[in-house]
Short mmCIF file of C-alpha atoms and ligand atoms in Angstrom, two decimals:
data_model
loop_
_atom_site.label_atom_id
_atom_site.label_comp_id
_atom_site.label_asym_id
_atom_site.label_seq_id
_atom_site.Cartn_x
_atom_site.Cartn_y
_atom_site.Cartn_z
CA UNK A 30 85.80 98.04 118.63
CA UNK A 31 82.75 98.27 116.39
CA UNK A 32 82.28 96.14 113.31
CA UNK A 33 79.66 96.29 110.57
CA UNK A 34 79.26 93.48 108.06
CA UNK A 35 78.86 95.51 104.86
CA UNK A 36 78.46 92.40 102.75
CA UNK A 37 78.31 88.70 103.56
CA UNK A 38 78.11 86.84 100.23
CA UNK A 39 80.89 85.29 98.18
CA UNK A 40 81.92 86.52 94.74
CA UNK A 41 78.78 87.07 92.67
CA UNK A 42 76.60 88.03 95.63
CA UNK A 43 73.14 86.68 96.41
CA UNK A 44 71.33 86.63 94.08
CA UNK A 45 74.11 86.28 91.51
CA UNK A 46 73.23 88.13 88.30
CA UNK A 47 73.15 85.06 86.06
CA UNK A 48 71.86 82.43 88.48
CA UNK A 49 68.35 81.15 88.01
CA UNK A 50 68.67 78.62 90.86
CA UNK A 51 65.82 78.54 93.35
CA UNK A 52 67.62 80.38 96.14
CA UNK A 53 68.61 83.22 93.81
CA UNK A 54 65.09 83.39 92.37
CA UNK A 55 63.68 83.72 95.89
CA UNK A 56 66.25 86.37 96.83
CA UNK A 57 65.41 88.30 93.66
CA UNK A 58 61.74 88.54 94.60
CA UNK A 59 62.54 89.83 98.09
CA UNK A 60 61.56 86.63 99.92
CA UNK A 61 62.65 87.27 103.54
CA UNK A 62 63.70 83.62 103.85
CA UNK A 63 66.30 84.26 101.14
CA UNK A 64 67.71 87.60 102.26
CA UNK A 65 69.80 89.30 99.54
CA UNK A 66 73.48 89.73 100.30
CA UNK A 67 76.24 91.80 98.76
CA UNK A 68 79.83 90.57 98.43
CA UNK A 69 81.87 90.30 101.58
CA UNK A 70 83.30 93.41 103.16
CA UNK A 71 83.64 94.53 106.77
CA UNK A 72 83.86 98.00 108.33
CA UNK A 73 85.73 98.35 111.59
CA UNK A 74 86.14 101.30 113.92
CA UNK A 75 87.55 102.10 117.34
CA UNK A 76 85.14 104.95 118.06
CA UNK A 77 82.26 104.65 115.61
CA UNK A 78 83.42 107.80 113.82
CA UNK A 79 86.44 106.82 111.73
CA UNK A 80 86.27 103.53 109.84
CA UNK A 81 88.52 101.10 108.03
CA UNK A 82 87.00 98.91 105.33
CA UNK A 83 88.32 95.36 105.09
CA UNK A 84 88.07 94.25 101.46
CA UNK A 85 86.60 96.60 98.91
CA UNK A 86 83.83 94.50 97.41
CA UNK A 87 82.44 95.33 93.95
CA UNK A 88 79.29 96.39 95.85
CA UNK A 89 81.08 98.97 97.97
CA UNK A 90 79.17 101.96 96.64
CA UNK A 91 75.81 100.38 97.54
CA UNK A 92 77.22 99.18 100.87
CA UNK A 93 78.23 102.72 101.81
CA UNK A 94 74.80 103.95 100.77
CA UNK A 95 73.20 101.32 103.04
CA UNK A 96 75.40 102.21 106.04
CA UNK A 97 74.78 105.65 107.63
CA UNK A 98 78.00 105.35 109.69
CA UNK A 99 79.91 105.65 106.40
CA UNK A 100 78.13 108.75 105.13
CA UNK A 101 79.91 112.10 104.93
CA UNK A 102 79.28 114.39 107.90
CA UNK A 103 81.83 117.21 107.52
CA UNK A 104 81.93 119.91 104.86
CA UNK A 105 80.95 119.42 101.24
CA UNK A 106 83.36 116.56 100.53
CA UNK A 107 84.38 114.09 103.20
CA UNK A 108 84.09 110.49 104.31
CA UNK A 109 84.50 108.69 107.62
CA UNK A 110 86.54 106.06 105.72
CA UNK A 111 90.15 106.39 106.83
CA UNK A 112 91.50 103.37 105.05
CA UNK A 113 91.03 100.05 103.33
CA UNK A 114 92.83 96.76 103.99
CA UNK A 115 92.77 93.80 101.60
CA UNK A 116 92.98 90.07 102.30
CA UNK A 117 93.78 89.08 98.72
CA UNK A 118 93.59 90.04 95.07
CA UNK A 119 90.30 88.39 94.08
CA UNK A 120 87.85 90.58 92.18
CA UNK A 121 85.40 90.45 95.08
CA UNK A 122 88.10 91.80 97.44
CA UNK A 123 89.32 94.76 95.44
CA UNK A 124 87.01 95.89 92.61
CA UNK A 125 85.27 98.31 95.01
CA UNK A 126 88.48 100.35 95.19
CA UNK A 127 87.36 101.87 91.91
CA UNK A 128 84.35 103.37 93.73
CA UNK A 129 86.69 105.27 96.06
CA UNK A 130 88.25 107.39 93.34
CA UNK A 131 86.89 110.89 94.04
CA UNK A 132 90.02 112.42 95.58
CA UNK A 133 89.38 111.30 99.12
CA UNK A 134 92.48 110.80 101.28
CA UNK A 135 92.81 107.31 102.68
CA UNK A 136 95.41 104.65 103.33
CA UNK A 137 95.33 101.42 101.36
CA UNK A 138 96.87 98.41 103.05
CA UNK A 139 97.67 95.19 101.22
CA UNK A 140 100.40 92.58 101.22
CA UNK A 141 103.34 92.96 98.86
CA UNK A 142 101.91 90.50 96.35
CA UNK A 143 98.47 92.17 96.35
CA UNK A 144 100.12 95.59 96.02
CA UNK A 145 101.88 94.05 93.01
CA UNK A 146 98.52 93.10 91.50
CA UNK A 147 97.28 96.67 91.97
CA UNK A 148 100.49 98.11 90.53
CA UNK A 149 100.25 95.94 87.42
CA UNK A 150 96.70 97.07 86.67
CA UNK A 151 96.78 100.69 85.63
CA UNK A 152 93.06 101.14 86.18
CA UNK A 153 93.83 101.44 89.92
CA UNK A 154 95.75 104.62 89.20
CA UNK A 155 92.36 106.32 89.40
CA UNK A 156 93.24 106.26 93.11
CA UNK A 157 95.47 109.31 92.82
CA UNK A 158 98.78 108.79 94.63
CA UNK A 159 98.57 112.20 96.31
CA UNK A 160 95.31 111.06 97.96
CA UNK A 161 95.64 107.33 98.42
CA UNK A 162 98.77 106.04 100.10
CA UNK A 163 99.53 102.38 99.41
CA UNK A 164 101.11 100.69 102.40
CA UNK A 165 102.53 97.19 102.73
CA UNK A 166 100.86 94.85 105.18
CA UNK A 167 103.69 92.74 106.57
CA UNK A 168 102.97 89.17 107.66
CA UNK A 169 102.96 88.33 111.35
CA UNK A 170 103.68 91.87 112.49
CA UNK A 171 101.37 94.15 114.36
CA UNK A 172 101.01 97.52 112.73
CA UNK A 173 98.84 100.53 113.46
CA UNK A 174 96.15 101.36 110.94
CA UNK A 175 97.06 104.97 110.26
CA UNK A 176 94.31 107.52 109.72
CA UNK A 177 95.35 110.37 107.39
CA UNK A 178 93.17 112.76 109.40
CA UNK A 179 94.39 111.83 112.88
CA UNK A 180 97.73 111.52 114.63
CA UNK A 181 97.00 108.80 117.15
CA UNK A 182 96.16 105.41 115.71
CA UNK A 183 93.19 103.68 117.29
CA UNK A 184 93.26 100.28 115.61
CA UNK A 185 95.95 97.72 115.05
CA UNK A 186 96.13 94.89 112.59
CA UNK A 187 98.21 91.80 112.04
CA UNK A 188 98.06 89.97 108.72
CA UNK A 189 98.91 86.30 108.55
CA UNK A 190 99.09 83.78 105.72
CA UNK A 191 96.26 81.29 105.32
CA UNK A 192 96.03 78.45 102.81
CA UNK A 193 94.68 79.91 99.58
CA UNK A 194 95.34 80.38 95.91
CA UNK A 195 96.12 83.09 93.40
CA UNK A 196 93.14 85.08 92.09
CA UNK A 197 91.15 83.36 89.35
CA UNK A 198 92.36 85.81 86.66
CA UNK A 199 96.00 85.03 87.51
CA UNK A 200 95.73 81.23 87.52
CA UNK A 201 97.17 80.85 83.99
CA UNK A 202 97.75 77.62 82.07
CA UNK A 203 100.27 76.14 84.53
CA UNK A 204 98.14 76.59 87.63
CA UNK A 205 98.29 73.55 89.91
CA UNK A 206 94.97 73.24 91.75
CA UNK A 207 96.42 70.68 94.16
CA UNK A 208 98.92 73.13 95.60
CA UNK A 209 97.73 75.77 98.01
CA UNK A 210 99.66 78.92 98.63
CA UNK A 211 100.41 79.79 102.23
CA UNK A 212 102.07 83.15 101.86
CA UNK A 213 100.97 86.72 101.29
CA UNK A 214 98.62 85.74 98.44
CA UNK A 215 95.71 85.14 100.82
CA UNK A 216 95.74 86.46 104.35
CA UNK A 217 93.58 86.69 107.41
CA UNK A 218 93.50 89.87 109.47
CA UNK A 219 93.54 90.08 113.25
CA UNK A 220 92.33 93.39 114.61
CA UNK A 221 92.32 95.02 117.96
CA UNK A 222 92.24 98.26 119.86
CA UNK A 223 94.53 99.46 122.68
CA UNK A 224 98.30 99.71 122.53
CA UNK A 225 99.18 97.36 119.76
CA UNK A 226 99.86 94.75 122.39
CA UNK A 227 97.83 91.61 122.33
CA UNK A 228 97.31 91.56 126.06
CA UNK A 229 93.81 90.25 126.38
CA UNK A 230 92.21 93.24 124.66
CA UNK A 231 89.23 92.64 122.46
CA UNK A 232 90.39 91.26 119.16
CA UNK A 233 88.64 89.96 116.09
CA UNK A 234 89.65 87.88 113.10
CA UNK A 235 88.49 88.44 109.53
CA UNK A 236 89.21 85.45 107.27
CA UNK A 237 86.88 85.51 104.26
CA UNK A 238 88.90 82.99 102.25
CA UNK A 239 90.68 79.95 103.63
CA UNK A 240 91.41 76.67 101.85
CA UNK A 241 92.18 74.52 104.89
CA UNK A 242 92.53 74.56 108.64
CA UNK A 243 96.15 74.12 109.62
CA UNK A 244 97.53 73.50 113.11
CA UNK A 245 99.09 76.93 113.03
CA UNK A 246 95.81 78.60 112.16
CA UNK A 247 93.92 76.62 114.80
CA UNK A 248 96.44 77.70 117.45
CA UNK A 249 96.15 81.31 116.36
CA UNK A 250 92.37 81.33 116.53
CA UNK A 251 91.94 79.34 119.75
CA UNK A 252 90.06 81.27 122.42
CA UNK A 253 89.37 84.31 120.22
CA UNK A 254 86.40 86.52 121.13
CA UNK A 255 85.22 86.87 117.52
CA UNK A 256 86.00 85.21 114.19
CA UNK A 257 84.37 86.03 110.84
CA UNK A 258 85.22 83.11 108.60
CA UNK A 259 84.90 81.72 105.07
CA UNK A 260 81.45 80.12 104.67
CA UNK A 261 81.58 79.73 100.90
CA UNK A 262 80.07 76.28 100.36
CA UNK A 263 78.09 73.91 102.56
CA UNK A 264 79.63 70.81 100.95
CA UNK A 265 82.72 70.67 98.79
CA UNK A 266 80.93 69.33 95.69
CA UNK A 267 77.68 71.30 95.92
CA UNK A 268 78.24 73.39 92.77
CA UNK A 269 78.76 70.20 90.76
CA UNK A 270 75.84 68.35 92.38
CA UNK A 271 73.46 71.25 91.80
CA UNK A 272 74.58 71.61 88.19
CA UNK A 273 75.83 75.16 88.84
CA UNK A 274 79.48 74.73 88.00
CA UNK A 275 82.39 72.36 87.53
CA UNK A 276 84.50 73.32 90.53
CA UNK A 277 84.72 71.96 94.04
CA UNK A 278 85.27 74.26 96.99
CA UNK A 279 88.80 72.90 97.26
CA UNK A 280 89.46 73.88 93.66
CA UNK A 281 88.30 77.41 94.44
CA UNK A 282 90.53 77.65 97.52
CA UNK A 283 87.75 77.41 100.07
CA UNK A 284 87.15 74.85 102.78
CA UNK A 285 83.48 73.96 103.17
CA UNK A 286 81.20 74.19 106.18
CA UNK A 287 80.57 70.43 106.20
CA UNK A 288 83.63 69.34 104.21
CA UNK A 289 83.31 66.55 101.72
CA UNK A 290 81.07 63.99 103.42
CA UNK A 291 77.87 63.84 105.41
CA UNK A 292 79.77 63.43 108.68
CA UNK A 293 81.31 66.86 108.36
CA UNK A 294 84.84 65.45 108.38
CA UNK A 295 87.31 68.07 107.26
CA UNK A 296 84.66 70.77 107.33
CA UNK A 297 84.76 74.14 109.03
CA UNK A 298 82.26 73.29 111.77
CA UNK A 299 84.36 70.28 112.79
CA UNK A 300 87.63 72.21 112.51
CA UNK A 301 86.38 74.92 114.89
CA UNK A 302 84.61 72.68 117.39
CA UNK A 303 87.41 72.51 119.95
CA UNK A 304 88.80 76.03 119.48
CA UNK A 305 86.75 77.73 122.21
CA UNK A 306 85.87 80.80 120.13
CA UNK A 307 83.22 82.98 121.75
CA UNK A 308 81.52 84.18 118.56
CA UNK A 309 81.82 82.55 115.14
CA UNK A 310 80.21 84.11 112.09
CA UNK A 311 80.15 82.85 108.53
CA UNK A 312 80.78 85.41 105.79
CA UNK A 313 81.70 85.06 102.08
CA UNK A 314 78.74 82.70 101.60
CA UNK A 315 78.18 81.48 98.07
CA UNK A 316 74.74 81.75 96.46
CA UNK A 317 74.62 77.93 96.24
CA UNK A 318 75.03 77.42 99.99
CA UNK A 319 71.72 76.19 101.44
CA UNK A 320 72.44 77.79 104.82
CA UNK A 321 71.57 81.11 103.16
CA UNK A 322 67.91 80.05 103.35
CA UNK A 323 66.54 80.84 106.81
CA UNK A 324 64.17 77.86 106.77
CA UNK A 325 66.74 75.24 105.71
CA UNK A 326 67.97 72.30 107.76
CA UNK A 327 71.50 73.49 106.96
CA UNK A 328 70.81 76.88 108.59
CA UNK A 329 69.52 75.07 111.67
CA UNK A 330 72.59 72.85 111.71
CA UNK A 331 74.97 75.84 111.48
CA UNK A 332 73.19 77.62 114.35
CA UNK A 333 73.08 74.42 116.40
CA UNK A 334 76.86 74.15 115.96
CA UNK A 335 77.27 77.60 117.53
CA UNK A 336 77.73 79.62 114.33
CA UNK A 337 75.94 82.72 113.15
CA UNK A 338 75.25 83.21 109.46
CA UNK A 339 76.43 86.72 108.69
CA UNK A 340 74.09 89.14 106.97
CA UNK A 341 74.54 92.58 105.46
CA UNK A 342 74.22 95.33 108.05
CA UNK A 343 75.05 93.03 110.96
CA UNK A 344 76.60 95.13 113.74
CA UNK A 345 79.05 93.74 116.28
CA UNK A 346 80.84 95.27 119.21
CA UNK A 347 83.79 94.00 121.23
C1 MLT B 426 86.69 83.27 95.37
O1 MLT B 426 86.51 83.65 96.52
O2 MLT B 426 86.82 82.06 95.10
C2 MLT B 426 86.79 84.28 94.30
O3 MLT B 426 86.24 85.46 94.74
C3 MLT B 426 86.17 83.82 93.02
C4 MLT B 426 86.03 84.95 92.08
O4 MLT B 426 87.02 85.60 91.72
O5 MLT B 426 84.88 85.22 91.69
MN1 MN B 427 85.83 85.48 96.95
#
């Protein structure tokens, strides 16, 4: 299985258009210490020829342009993209669908609730139904990712609920920030090749948004060869402390790399420490997260804890 990190930043990207914070200023001037990042999206393939895109970030058009594996190779109109699968209904997960509107055949996988979001927004009808087939991603069931151009499926996926919240634009006046969802609102995706059986074959997890580590999630991830995981904030209150916003990571539905205190209690590094995962990579990294800066003590601490900080164009193979 081949994977390409198309984008590694959280919603807004790095630099974010309206942020004048130091990290964004450095990224804007091309400082290699503050490498620019587009919003999180992952391409996955069994053979390096046909690809599925996990989350259609608002930057998808530029991501395709930056990724030769996703360029057309056959005839006057074609694309190696066989399908798209979504982990939620946030803008940064689905706005890029609008870039895929030029009558290309592909399969679009999302959970029932995210399909509901798409169905209730008529703008997504630019994905003509005779080209784009919308398919339900069931929870906790392995399904083949079907390629409209090929009979035999080469990749399999299983979606599972993770703690999360409804998309920002659906919060509404009665939204309770203390209550996480743990249903098909926010999911992680487990991917693998072979026969659809999880019998030791190479498998990878893509979890760009997760509000908390639960026992169930820890058990699911234990021993995995590869996990790409929510790296939104370094500390839960960093947006407030830096004067960039009023929300904690918890309020946004994201656990933080270090959690809420200097000891890292409740943070992602601590939560993963005993899980025995071979390769751990942060994605969906917010522009305020100091680990984005290659010369920061936070970057060193993440690497020392056995994590990689994902970057756009990062290629992985299992
Ligand atoms: C998030 O991950 O918290 C969302 O993408 C926020 C947003 O919609 O910008
Ligand atoms: Mn997001």
